[in-house]
N, CA, C, O and CB atoms as a CASP TS submission, in Angstrom:
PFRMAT TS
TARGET T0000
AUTHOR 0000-0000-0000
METHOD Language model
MODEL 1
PARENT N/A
ATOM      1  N   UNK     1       0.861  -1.161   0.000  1.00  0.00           N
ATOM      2  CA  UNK     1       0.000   0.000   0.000  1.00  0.00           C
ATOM      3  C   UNK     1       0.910   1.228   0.000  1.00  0.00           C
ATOM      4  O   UNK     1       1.516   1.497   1.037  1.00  0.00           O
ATOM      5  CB  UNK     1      -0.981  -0.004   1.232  1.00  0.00           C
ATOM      6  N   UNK     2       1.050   1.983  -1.074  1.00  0.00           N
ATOM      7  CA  UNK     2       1.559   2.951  -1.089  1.00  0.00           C
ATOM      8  C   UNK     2       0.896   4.040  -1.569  1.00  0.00           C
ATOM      9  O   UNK     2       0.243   3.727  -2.564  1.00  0.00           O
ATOM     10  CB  UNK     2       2.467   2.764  -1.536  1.00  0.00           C
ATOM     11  N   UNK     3       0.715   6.026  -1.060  1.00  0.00           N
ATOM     12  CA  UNK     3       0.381   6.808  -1.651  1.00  0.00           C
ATOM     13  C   UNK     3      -1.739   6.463  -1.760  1.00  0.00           C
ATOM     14  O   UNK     3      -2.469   6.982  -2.605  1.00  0.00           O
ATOM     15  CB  UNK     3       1.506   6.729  -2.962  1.00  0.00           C
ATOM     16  N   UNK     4      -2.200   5.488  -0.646  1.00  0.00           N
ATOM     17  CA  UNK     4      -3.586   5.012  -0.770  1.00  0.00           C
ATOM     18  C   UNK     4      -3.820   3.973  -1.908  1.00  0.00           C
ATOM     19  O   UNK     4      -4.938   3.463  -1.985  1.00  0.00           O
ATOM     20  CB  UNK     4      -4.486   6.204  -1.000  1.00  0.00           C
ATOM     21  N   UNK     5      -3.032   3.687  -2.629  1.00  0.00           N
ATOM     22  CA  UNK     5      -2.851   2.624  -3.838  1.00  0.00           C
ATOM     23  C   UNK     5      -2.326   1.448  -3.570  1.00  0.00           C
ATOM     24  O   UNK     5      -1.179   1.307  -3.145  1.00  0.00           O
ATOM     25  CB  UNK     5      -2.038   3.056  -4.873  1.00  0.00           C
ATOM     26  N   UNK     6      -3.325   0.285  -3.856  1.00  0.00           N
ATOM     27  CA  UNK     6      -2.997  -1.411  -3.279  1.00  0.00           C
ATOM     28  C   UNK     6      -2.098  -1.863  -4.573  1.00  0.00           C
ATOM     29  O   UNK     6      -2.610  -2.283  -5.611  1.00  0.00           O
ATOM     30  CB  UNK     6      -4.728  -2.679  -3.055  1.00  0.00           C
ATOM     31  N   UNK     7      -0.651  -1.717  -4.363  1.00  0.00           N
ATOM     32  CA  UNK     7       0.041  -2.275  -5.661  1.00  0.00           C
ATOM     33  C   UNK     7       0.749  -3.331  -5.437  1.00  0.00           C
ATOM     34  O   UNK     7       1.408  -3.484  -4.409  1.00  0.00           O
ATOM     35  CB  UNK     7       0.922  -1.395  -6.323  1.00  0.00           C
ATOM     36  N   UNK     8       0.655  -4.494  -6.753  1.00  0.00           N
ATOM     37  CA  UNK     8       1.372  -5.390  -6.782  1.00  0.00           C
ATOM     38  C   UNK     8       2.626  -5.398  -7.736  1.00  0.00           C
ATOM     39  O   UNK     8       2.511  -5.103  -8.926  1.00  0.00           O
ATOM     40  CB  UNK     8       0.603  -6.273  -6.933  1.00  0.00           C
ATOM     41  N   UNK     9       3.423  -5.629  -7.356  1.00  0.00           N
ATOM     42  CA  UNK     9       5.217  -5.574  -7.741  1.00  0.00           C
ATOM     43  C   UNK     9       5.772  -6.897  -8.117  1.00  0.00           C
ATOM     44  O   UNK     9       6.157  -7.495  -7.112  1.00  0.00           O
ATOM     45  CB  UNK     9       6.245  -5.097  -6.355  1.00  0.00           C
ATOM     46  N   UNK    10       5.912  -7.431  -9.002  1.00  0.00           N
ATOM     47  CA  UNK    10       6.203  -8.739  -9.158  1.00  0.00           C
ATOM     48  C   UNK    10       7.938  -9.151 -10.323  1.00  0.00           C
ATOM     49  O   UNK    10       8.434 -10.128 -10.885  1.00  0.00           O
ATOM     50  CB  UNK    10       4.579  -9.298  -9.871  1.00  0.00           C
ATOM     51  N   UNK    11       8.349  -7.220 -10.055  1.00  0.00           N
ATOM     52  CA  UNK    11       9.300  -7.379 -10.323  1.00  0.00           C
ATOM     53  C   UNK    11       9.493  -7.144 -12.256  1.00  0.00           C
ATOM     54  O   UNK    11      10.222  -6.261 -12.708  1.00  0.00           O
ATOM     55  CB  UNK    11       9.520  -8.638  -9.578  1.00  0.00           C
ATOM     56  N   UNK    12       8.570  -8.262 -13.295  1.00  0.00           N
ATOM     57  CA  UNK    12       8.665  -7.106 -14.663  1.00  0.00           C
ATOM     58  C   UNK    12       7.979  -6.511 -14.492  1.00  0.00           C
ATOM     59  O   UNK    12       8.230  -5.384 -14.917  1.00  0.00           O
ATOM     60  CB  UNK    12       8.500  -7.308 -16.028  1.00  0.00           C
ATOM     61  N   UNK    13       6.576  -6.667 -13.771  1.00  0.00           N
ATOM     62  CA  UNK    13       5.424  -5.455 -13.906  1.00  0.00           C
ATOM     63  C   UNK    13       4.845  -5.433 -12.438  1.00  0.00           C
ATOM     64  O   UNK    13       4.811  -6.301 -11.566  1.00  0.00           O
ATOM     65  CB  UNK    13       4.045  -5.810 -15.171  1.00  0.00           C
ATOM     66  N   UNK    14       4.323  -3.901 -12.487  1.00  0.00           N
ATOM     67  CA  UNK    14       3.629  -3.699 -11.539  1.00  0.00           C
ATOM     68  C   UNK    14       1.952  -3.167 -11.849  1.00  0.00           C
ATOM     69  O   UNK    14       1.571  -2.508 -12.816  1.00  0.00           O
ATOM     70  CB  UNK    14       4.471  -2.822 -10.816  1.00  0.00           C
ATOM     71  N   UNK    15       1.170  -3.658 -10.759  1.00  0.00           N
ATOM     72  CA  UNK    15      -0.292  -3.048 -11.455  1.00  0.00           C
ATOM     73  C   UNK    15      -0.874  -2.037 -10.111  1.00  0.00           C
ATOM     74  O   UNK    15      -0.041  -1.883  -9.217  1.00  0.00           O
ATOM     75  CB  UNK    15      -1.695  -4.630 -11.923  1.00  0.00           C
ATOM     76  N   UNK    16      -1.860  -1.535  -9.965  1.00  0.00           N
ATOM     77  CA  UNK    16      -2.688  -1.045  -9.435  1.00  0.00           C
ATOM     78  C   UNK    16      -3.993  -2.030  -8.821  1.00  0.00           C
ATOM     79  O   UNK    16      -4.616  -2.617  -9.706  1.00  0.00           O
ATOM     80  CB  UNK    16      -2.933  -0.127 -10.313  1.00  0.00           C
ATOM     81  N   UNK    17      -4.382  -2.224  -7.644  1.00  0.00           N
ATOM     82  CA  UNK    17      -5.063  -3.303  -7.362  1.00  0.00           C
ATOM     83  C   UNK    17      -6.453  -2.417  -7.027  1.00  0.00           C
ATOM     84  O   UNK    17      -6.375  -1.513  -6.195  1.00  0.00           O
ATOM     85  CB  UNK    17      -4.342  -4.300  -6.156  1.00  0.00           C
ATOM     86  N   UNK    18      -7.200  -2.585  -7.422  1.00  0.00           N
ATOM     87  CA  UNK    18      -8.393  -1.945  -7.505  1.00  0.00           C
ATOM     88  C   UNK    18      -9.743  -2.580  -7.030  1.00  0.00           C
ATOM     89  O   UNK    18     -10.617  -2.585  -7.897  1.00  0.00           O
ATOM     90  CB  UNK    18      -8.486  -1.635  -8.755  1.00  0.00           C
ATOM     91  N   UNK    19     -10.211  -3.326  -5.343  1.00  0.00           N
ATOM     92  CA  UNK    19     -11.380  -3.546  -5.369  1.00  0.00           C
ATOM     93  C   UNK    19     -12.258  -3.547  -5.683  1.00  0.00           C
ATOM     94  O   UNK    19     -12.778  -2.487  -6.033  1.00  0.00           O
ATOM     95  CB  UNK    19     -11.610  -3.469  -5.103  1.00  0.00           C
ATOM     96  N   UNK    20     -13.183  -5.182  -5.761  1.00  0.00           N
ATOM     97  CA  UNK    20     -14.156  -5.203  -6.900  1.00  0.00           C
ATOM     98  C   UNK    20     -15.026  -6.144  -5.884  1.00  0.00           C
ATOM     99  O   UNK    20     -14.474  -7.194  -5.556  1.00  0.00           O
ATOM    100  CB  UNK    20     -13.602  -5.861  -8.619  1.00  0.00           C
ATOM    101  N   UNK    21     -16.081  -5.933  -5.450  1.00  0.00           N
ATOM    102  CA  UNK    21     -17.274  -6.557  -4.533  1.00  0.00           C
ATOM    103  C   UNK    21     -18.089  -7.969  -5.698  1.00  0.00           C
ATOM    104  O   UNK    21     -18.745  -7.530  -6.642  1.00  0.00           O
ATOM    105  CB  UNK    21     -18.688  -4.903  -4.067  1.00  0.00           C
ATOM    106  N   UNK    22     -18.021  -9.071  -5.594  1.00  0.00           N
ATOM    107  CA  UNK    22     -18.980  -9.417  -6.501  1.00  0.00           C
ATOM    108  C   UNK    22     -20.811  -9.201  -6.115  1.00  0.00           C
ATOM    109  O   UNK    22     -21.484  -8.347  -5.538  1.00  0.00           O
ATOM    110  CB  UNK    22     -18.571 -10.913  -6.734  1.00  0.00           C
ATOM    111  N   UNK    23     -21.033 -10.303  -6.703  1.00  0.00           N
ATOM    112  CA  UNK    23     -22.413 -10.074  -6.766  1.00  0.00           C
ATOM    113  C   UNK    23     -22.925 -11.155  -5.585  1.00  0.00           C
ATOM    114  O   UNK    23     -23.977 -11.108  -4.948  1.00  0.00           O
ATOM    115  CB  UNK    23     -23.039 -10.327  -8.378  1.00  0.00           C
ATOM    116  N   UNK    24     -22.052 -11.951  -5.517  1.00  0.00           N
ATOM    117  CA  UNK    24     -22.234 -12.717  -4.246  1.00  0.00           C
ATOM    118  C   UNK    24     -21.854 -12.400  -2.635  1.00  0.00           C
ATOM    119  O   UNK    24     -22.185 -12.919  -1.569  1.00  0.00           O
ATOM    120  CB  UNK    24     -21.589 -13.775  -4.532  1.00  0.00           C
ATOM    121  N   UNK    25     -20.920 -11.194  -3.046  1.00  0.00           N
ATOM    122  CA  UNK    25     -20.524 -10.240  -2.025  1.00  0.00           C
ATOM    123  C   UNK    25     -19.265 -10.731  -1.826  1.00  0.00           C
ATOM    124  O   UNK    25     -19.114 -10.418  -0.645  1.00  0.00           O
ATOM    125  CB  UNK    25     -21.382 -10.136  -0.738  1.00  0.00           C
ATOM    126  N   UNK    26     -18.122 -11.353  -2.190  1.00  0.00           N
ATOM    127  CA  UNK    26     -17.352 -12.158  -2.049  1.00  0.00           C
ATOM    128  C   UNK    26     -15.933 -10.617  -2.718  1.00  0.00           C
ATOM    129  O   UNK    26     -15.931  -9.954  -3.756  1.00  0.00           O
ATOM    130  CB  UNK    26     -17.870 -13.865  -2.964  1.00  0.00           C
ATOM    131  N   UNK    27     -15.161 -10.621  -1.762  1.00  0.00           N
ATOM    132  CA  UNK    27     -14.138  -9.407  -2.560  1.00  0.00           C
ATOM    133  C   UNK    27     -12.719  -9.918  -3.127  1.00  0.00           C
ATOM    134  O   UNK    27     -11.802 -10.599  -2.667  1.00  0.00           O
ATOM    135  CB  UNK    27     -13.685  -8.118  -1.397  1.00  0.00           C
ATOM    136  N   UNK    28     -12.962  -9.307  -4.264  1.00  0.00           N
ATOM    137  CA  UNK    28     -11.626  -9.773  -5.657  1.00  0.00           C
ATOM    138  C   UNK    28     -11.002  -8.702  -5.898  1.00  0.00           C
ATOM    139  O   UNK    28     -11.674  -7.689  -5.702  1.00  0.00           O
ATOM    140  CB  UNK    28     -12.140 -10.297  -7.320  1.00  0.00           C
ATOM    141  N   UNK    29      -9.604  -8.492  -6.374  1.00  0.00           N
ATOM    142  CA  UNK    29      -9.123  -7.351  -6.867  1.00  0.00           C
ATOM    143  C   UNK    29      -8.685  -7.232  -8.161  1.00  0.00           C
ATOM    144  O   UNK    29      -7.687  -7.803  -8.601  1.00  0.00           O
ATOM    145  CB  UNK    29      -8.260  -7.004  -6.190  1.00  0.00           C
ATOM    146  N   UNK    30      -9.612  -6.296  -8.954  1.00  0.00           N
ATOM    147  CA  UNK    30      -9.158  -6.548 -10.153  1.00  0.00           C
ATOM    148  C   UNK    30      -7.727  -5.342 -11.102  1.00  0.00           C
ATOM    149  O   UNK    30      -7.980  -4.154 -11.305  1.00  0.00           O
ATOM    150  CB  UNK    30     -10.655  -6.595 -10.852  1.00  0.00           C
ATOM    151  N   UNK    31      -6.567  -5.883 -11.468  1.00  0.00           N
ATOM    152  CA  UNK    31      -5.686  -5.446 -11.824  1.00  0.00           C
ATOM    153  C   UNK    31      -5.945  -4.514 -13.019  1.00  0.00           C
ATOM    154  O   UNK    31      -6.645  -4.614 -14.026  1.00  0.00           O
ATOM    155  CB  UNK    31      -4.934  -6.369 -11.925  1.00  0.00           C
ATOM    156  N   UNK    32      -5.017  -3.451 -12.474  1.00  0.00           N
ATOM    157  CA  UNK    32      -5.784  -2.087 -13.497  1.00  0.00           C
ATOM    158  C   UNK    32      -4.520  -2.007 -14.449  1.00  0.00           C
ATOM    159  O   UNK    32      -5.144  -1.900 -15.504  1.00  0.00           O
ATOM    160  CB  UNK    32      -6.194  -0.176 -12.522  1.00  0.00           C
ATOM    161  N   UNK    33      -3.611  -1.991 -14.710  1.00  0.00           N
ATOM    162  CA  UNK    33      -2.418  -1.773 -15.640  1.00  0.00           C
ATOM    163  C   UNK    33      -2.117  -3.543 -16.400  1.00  0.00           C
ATOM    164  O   UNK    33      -2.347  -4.646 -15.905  1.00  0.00           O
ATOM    165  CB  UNK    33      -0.847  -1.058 -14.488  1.00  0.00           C
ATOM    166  N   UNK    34      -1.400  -3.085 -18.048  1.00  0.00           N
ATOM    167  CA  UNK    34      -1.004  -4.191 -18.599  1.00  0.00           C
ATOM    168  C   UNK    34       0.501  -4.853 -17.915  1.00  0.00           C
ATOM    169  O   UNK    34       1.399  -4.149 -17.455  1.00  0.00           O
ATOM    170  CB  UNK    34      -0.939  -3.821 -20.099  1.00  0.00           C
ATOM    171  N   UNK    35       0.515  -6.032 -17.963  1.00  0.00           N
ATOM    172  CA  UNK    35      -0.562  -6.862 -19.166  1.00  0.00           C
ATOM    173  C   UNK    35      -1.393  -7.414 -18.598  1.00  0.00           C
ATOM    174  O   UNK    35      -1.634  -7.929 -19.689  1.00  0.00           O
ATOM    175  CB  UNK    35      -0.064  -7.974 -20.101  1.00  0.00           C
ATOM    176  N   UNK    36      -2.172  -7.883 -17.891  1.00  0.00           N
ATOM    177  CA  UNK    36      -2.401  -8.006 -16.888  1.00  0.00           C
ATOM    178  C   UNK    36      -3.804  -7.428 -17.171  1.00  0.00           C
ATOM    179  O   UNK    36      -4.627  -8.311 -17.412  1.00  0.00           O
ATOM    180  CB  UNK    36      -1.456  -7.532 -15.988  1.00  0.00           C
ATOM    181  N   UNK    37      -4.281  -6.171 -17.201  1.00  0.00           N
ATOM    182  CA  UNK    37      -5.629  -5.307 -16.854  1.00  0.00           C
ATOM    183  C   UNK    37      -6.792  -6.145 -16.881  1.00  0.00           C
ATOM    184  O   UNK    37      -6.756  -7.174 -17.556  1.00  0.00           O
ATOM    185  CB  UNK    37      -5.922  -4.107 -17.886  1.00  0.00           C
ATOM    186  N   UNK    38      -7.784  -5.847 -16.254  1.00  0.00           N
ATOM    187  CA  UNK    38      -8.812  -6.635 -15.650  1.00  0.00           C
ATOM    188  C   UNK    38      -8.495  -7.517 -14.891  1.00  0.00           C
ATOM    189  O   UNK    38      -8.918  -7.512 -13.735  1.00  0.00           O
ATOM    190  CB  UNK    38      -9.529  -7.171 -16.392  1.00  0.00           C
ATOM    191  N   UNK    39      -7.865  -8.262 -15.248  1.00  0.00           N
ATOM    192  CA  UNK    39      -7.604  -9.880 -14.202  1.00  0.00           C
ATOM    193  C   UNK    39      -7.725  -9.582 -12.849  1.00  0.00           C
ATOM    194  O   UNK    39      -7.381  -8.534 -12.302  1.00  0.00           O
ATOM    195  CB  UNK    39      -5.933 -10.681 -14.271  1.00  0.00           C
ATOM    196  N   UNK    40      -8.318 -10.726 -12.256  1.00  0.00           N
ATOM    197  CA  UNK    40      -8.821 -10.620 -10.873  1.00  0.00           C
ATOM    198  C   UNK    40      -7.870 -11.684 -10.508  1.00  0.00           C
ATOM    199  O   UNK    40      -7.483 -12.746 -10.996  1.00  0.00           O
ATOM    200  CB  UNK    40     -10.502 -10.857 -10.538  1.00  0.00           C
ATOM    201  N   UNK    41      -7.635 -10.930  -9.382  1.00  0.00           N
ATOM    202  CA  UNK    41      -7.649 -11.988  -8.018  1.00  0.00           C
ATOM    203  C   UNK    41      -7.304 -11.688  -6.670  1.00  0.00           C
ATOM    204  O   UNK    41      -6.876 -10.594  -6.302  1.00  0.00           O
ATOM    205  CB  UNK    41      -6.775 -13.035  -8.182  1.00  0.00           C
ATOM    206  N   UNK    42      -7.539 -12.899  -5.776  1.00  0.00           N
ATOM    207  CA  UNK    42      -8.224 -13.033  -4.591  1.00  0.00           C
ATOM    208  C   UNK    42      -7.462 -13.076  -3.315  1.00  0.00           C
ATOM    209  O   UNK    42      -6.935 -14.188  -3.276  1.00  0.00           O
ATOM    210  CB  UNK    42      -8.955 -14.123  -4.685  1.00  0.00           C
ATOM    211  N   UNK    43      -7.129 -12.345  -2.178  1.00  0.00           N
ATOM    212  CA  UNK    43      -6.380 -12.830  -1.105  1.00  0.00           C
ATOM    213  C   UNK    43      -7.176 -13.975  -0.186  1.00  0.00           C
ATOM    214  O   UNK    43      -8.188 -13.556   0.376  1.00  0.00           O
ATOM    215  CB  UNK    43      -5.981 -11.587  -0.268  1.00  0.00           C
ATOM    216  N   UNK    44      -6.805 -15.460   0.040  1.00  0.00           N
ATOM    217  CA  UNK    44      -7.060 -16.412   0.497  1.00  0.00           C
ATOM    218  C   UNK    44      -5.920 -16.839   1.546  1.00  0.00           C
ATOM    219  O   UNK    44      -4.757 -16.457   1.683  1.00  0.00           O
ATOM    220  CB  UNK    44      -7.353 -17.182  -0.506  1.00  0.00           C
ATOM    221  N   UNK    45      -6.934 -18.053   2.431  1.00  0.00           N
ATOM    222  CA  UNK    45      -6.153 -18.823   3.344  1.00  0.00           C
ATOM    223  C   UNK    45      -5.749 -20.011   2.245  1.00  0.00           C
ATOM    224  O   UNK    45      -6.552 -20.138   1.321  1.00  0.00           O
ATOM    225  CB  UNK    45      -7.053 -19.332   4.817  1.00  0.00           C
ATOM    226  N   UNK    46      -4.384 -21.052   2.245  1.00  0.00           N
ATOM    227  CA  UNK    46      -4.950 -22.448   2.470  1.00  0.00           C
ATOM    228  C   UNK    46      -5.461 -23.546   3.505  1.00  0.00           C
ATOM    229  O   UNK    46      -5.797 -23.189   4.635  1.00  0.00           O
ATOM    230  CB  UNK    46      -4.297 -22.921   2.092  1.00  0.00           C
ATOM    231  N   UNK    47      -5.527 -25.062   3.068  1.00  0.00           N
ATOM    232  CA  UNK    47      -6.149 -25.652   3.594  1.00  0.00           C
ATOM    233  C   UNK    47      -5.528 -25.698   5.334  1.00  0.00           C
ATOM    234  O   UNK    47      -6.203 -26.120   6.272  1.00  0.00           O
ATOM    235  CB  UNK    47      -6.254 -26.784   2.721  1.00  0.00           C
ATOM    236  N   UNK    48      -3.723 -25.014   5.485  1.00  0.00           N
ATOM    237  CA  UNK    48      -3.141 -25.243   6.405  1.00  0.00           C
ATOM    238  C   UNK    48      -3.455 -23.715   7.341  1.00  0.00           C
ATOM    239  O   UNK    48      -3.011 -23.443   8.457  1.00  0.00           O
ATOM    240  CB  UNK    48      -1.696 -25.714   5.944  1.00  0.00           C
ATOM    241  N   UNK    49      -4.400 -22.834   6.429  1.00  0.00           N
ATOM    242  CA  UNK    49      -4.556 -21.624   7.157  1.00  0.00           C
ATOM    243  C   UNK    49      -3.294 -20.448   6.644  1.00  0.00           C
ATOM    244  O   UNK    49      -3.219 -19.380   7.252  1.00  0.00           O
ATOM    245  CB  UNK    49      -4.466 -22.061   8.845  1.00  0.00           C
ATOM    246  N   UNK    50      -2.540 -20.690   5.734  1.00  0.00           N
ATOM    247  CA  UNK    50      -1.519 -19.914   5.415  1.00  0.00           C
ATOM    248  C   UNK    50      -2.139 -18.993   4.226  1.00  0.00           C
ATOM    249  O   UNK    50      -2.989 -19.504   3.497  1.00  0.00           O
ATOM    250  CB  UNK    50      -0.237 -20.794   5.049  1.00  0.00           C
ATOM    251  N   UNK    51      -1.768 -17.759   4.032  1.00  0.00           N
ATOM    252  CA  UNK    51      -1.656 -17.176   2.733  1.00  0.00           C
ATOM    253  C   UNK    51      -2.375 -16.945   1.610  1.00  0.00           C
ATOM    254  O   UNK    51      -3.514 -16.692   2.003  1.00  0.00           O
ATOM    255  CB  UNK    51      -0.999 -17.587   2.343  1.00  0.00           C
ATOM    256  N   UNK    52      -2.351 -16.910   0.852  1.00  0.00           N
ATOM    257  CA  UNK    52      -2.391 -17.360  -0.874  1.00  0.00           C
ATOM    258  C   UNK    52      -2.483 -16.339  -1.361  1.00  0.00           C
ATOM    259  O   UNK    52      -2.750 -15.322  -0.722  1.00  0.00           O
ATOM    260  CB  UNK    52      -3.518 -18.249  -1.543  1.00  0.00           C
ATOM    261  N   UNK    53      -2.254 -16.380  -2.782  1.00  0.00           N
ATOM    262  CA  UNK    53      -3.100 -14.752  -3.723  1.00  0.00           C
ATOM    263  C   UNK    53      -3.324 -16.027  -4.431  1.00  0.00           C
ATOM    264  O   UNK    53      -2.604 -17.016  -4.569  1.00  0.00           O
ATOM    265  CB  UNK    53      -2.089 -12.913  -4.716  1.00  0.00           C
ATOM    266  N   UNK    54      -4.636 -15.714  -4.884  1.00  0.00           N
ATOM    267  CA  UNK    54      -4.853 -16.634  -6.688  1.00  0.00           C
ATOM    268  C   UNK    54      -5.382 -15.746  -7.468  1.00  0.00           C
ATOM    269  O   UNK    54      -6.117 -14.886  -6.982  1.00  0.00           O
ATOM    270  CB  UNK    54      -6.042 -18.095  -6.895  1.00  0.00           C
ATOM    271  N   UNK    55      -5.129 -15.780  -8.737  1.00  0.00           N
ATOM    272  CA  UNK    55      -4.921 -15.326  -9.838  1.00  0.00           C
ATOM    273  C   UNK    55      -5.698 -16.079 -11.183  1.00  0.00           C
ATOM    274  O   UNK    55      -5.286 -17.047 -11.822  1.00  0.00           O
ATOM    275  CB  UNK    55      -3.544 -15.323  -9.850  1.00  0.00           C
ATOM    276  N   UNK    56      -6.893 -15.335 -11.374  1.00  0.00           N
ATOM    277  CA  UNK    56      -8.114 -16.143 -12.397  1.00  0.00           C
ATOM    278  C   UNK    56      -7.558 -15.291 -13.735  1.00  0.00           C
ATOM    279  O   UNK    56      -7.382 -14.075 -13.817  1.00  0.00           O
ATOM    280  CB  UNK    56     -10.246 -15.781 -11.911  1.00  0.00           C
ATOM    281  N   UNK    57      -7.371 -16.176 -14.610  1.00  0.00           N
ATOM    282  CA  UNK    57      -6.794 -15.506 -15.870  1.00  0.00           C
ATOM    283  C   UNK    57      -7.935 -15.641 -16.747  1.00  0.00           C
ATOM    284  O   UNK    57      -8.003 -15.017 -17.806  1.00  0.00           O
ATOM    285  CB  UNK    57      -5.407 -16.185 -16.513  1.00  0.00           C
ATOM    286  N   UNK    58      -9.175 -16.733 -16.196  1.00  0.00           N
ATOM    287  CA  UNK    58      -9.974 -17.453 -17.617  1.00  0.00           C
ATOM    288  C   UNK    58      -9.831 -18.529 -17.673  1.00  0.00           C
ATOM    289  O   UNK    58     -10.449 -19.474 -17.183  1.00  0.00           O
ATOM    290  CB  UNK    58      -9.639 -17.136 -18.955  1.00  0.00           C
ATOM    291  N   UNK    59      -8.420 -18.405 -18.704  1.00  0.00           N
ATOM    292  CA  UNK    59      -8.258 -19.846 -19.079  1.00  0.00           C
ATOM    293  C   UNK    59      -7.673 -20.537 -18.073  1.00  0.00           C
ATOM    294  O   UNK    59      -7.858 -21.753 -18.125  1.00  0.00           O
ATOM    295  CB  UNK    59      -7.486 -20.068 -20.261  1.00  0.00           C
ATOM    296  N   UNK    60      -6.651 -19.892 -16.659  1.00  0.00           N
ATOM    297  CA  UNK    60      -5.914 -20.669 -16.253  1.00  0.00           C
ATOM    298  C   UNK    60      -6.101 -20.077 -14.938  1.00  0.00           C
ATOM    299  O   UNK    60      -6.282 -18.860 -14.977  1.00  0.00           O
ATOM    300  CB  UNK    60      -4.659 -20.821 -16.903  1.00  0.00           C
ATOM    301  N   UNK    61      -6.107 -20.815 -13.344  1.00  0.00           N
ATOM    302  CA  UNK    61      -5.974 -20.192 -12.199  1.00  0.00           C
ATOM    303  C   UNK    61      -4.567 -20.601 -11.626  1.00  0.00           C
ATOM    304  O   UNK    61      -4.064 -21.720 -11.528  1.00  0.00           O
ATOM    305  CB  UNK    61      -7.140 -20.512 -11.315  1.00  0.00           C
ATOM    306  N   UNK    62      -4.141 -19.514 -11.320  1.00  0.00           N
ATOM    307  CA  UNK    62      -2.751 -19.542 -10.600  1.00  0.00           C
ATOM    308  C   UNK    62      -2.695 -19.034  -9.202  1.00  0.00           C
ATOM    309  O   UNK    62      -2.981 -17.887  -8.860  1.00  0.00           O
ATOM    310  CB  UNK    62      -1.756 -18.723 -11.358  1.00  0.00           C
ATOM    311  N   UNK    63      -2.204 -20.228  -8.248  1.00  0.00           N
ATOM    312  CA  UNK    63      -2.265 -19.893  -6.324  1.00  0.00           C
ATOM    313  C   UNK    63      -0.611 -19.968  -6.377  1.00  0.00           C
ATOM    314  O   UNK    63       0.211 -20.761  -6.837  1.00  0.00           O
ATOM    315  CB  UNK    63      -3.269 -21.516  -4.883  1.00  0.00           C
ATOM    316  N   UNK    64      -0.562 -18.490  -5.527  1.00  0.00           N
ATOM    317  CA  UNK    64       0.893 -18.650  -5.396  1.00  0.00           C
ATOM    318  C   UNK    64       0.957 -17.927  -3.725  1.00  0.00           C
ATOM    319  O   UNK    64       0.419 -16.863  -3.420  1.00  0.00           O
ATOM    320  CB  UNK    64       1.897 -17.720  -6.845  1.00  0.00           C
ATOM    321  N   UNK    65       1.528 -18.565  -3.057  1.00  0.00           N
ATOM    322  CA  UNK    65       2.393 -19.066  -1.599  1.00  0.00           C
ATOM    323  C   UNK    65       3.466 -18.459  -1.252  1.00  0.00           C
ATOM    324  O   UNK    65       4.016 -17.919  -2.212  1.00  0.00           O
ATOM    325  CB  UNK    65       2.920 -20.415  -1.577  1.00  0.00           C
ATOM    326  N   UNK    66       4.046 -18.314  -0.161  1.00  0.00           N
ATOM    327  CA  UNK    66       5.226 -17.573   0.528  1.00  0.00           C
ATOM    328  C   UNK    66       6.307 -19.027   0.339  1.00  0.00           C
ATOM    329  O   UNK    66       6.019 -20.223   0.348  1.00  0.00           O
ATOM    330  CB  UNK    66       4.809 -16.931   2.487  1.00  0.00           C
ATOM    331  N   UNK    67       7.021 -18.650   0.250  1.00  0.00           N
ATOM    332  CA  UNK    67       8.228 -19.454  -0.173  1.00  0.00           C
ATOM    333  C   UNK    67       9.262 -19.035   0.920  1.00  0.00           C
ATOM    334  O   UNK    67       9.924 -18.001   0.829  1.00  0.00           O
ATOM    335  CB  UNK    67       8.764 -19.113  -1.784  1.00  0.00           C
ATOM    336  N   UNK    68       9.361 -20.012   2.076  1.00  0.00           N
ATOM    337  CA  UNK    68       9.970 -20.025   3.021  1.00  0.00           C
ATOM    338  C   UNK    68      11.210 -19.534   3.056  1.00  0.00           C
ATOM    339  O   UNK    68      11.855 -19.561   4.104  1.00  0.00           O
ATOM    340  CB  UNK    68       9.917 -20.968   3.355  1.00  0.00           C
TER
END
């Protein structure tokens, strides 16, 4: 969180994370800069209670973890 702006840094790109409420009430963040723009995704636990971001592309979902 920098400057009131939720940004993600992943090192080639960075986006703007922009809250998005669904319709089920369930909250996603959808990425505002390329390449990337629109794509949502979600801060989660896993099954051990740890972490996650996942990342809904469409075609493909990607959960990515803290790496000890």
């Amino acid at each position: 969180l920098a400057d009131g702006k939720l940004t993600m840094d992943v090192g080639e790109f960075a986006t703007e994370l922009r809250k998005v409420i669904t319709d089920a009430g369930e909250v996603r963040y959808a990425m505002t800069d390329p390449p990337l723009t629109g794509n949502v995704l979600e801060f989660k636990t896993d099954d051990d209670g740890k972490p996650v971001i996942v990342i809904d592309l469409v075609t493909d979902v990607y959960t990515f973890s803290k790496v000890d």
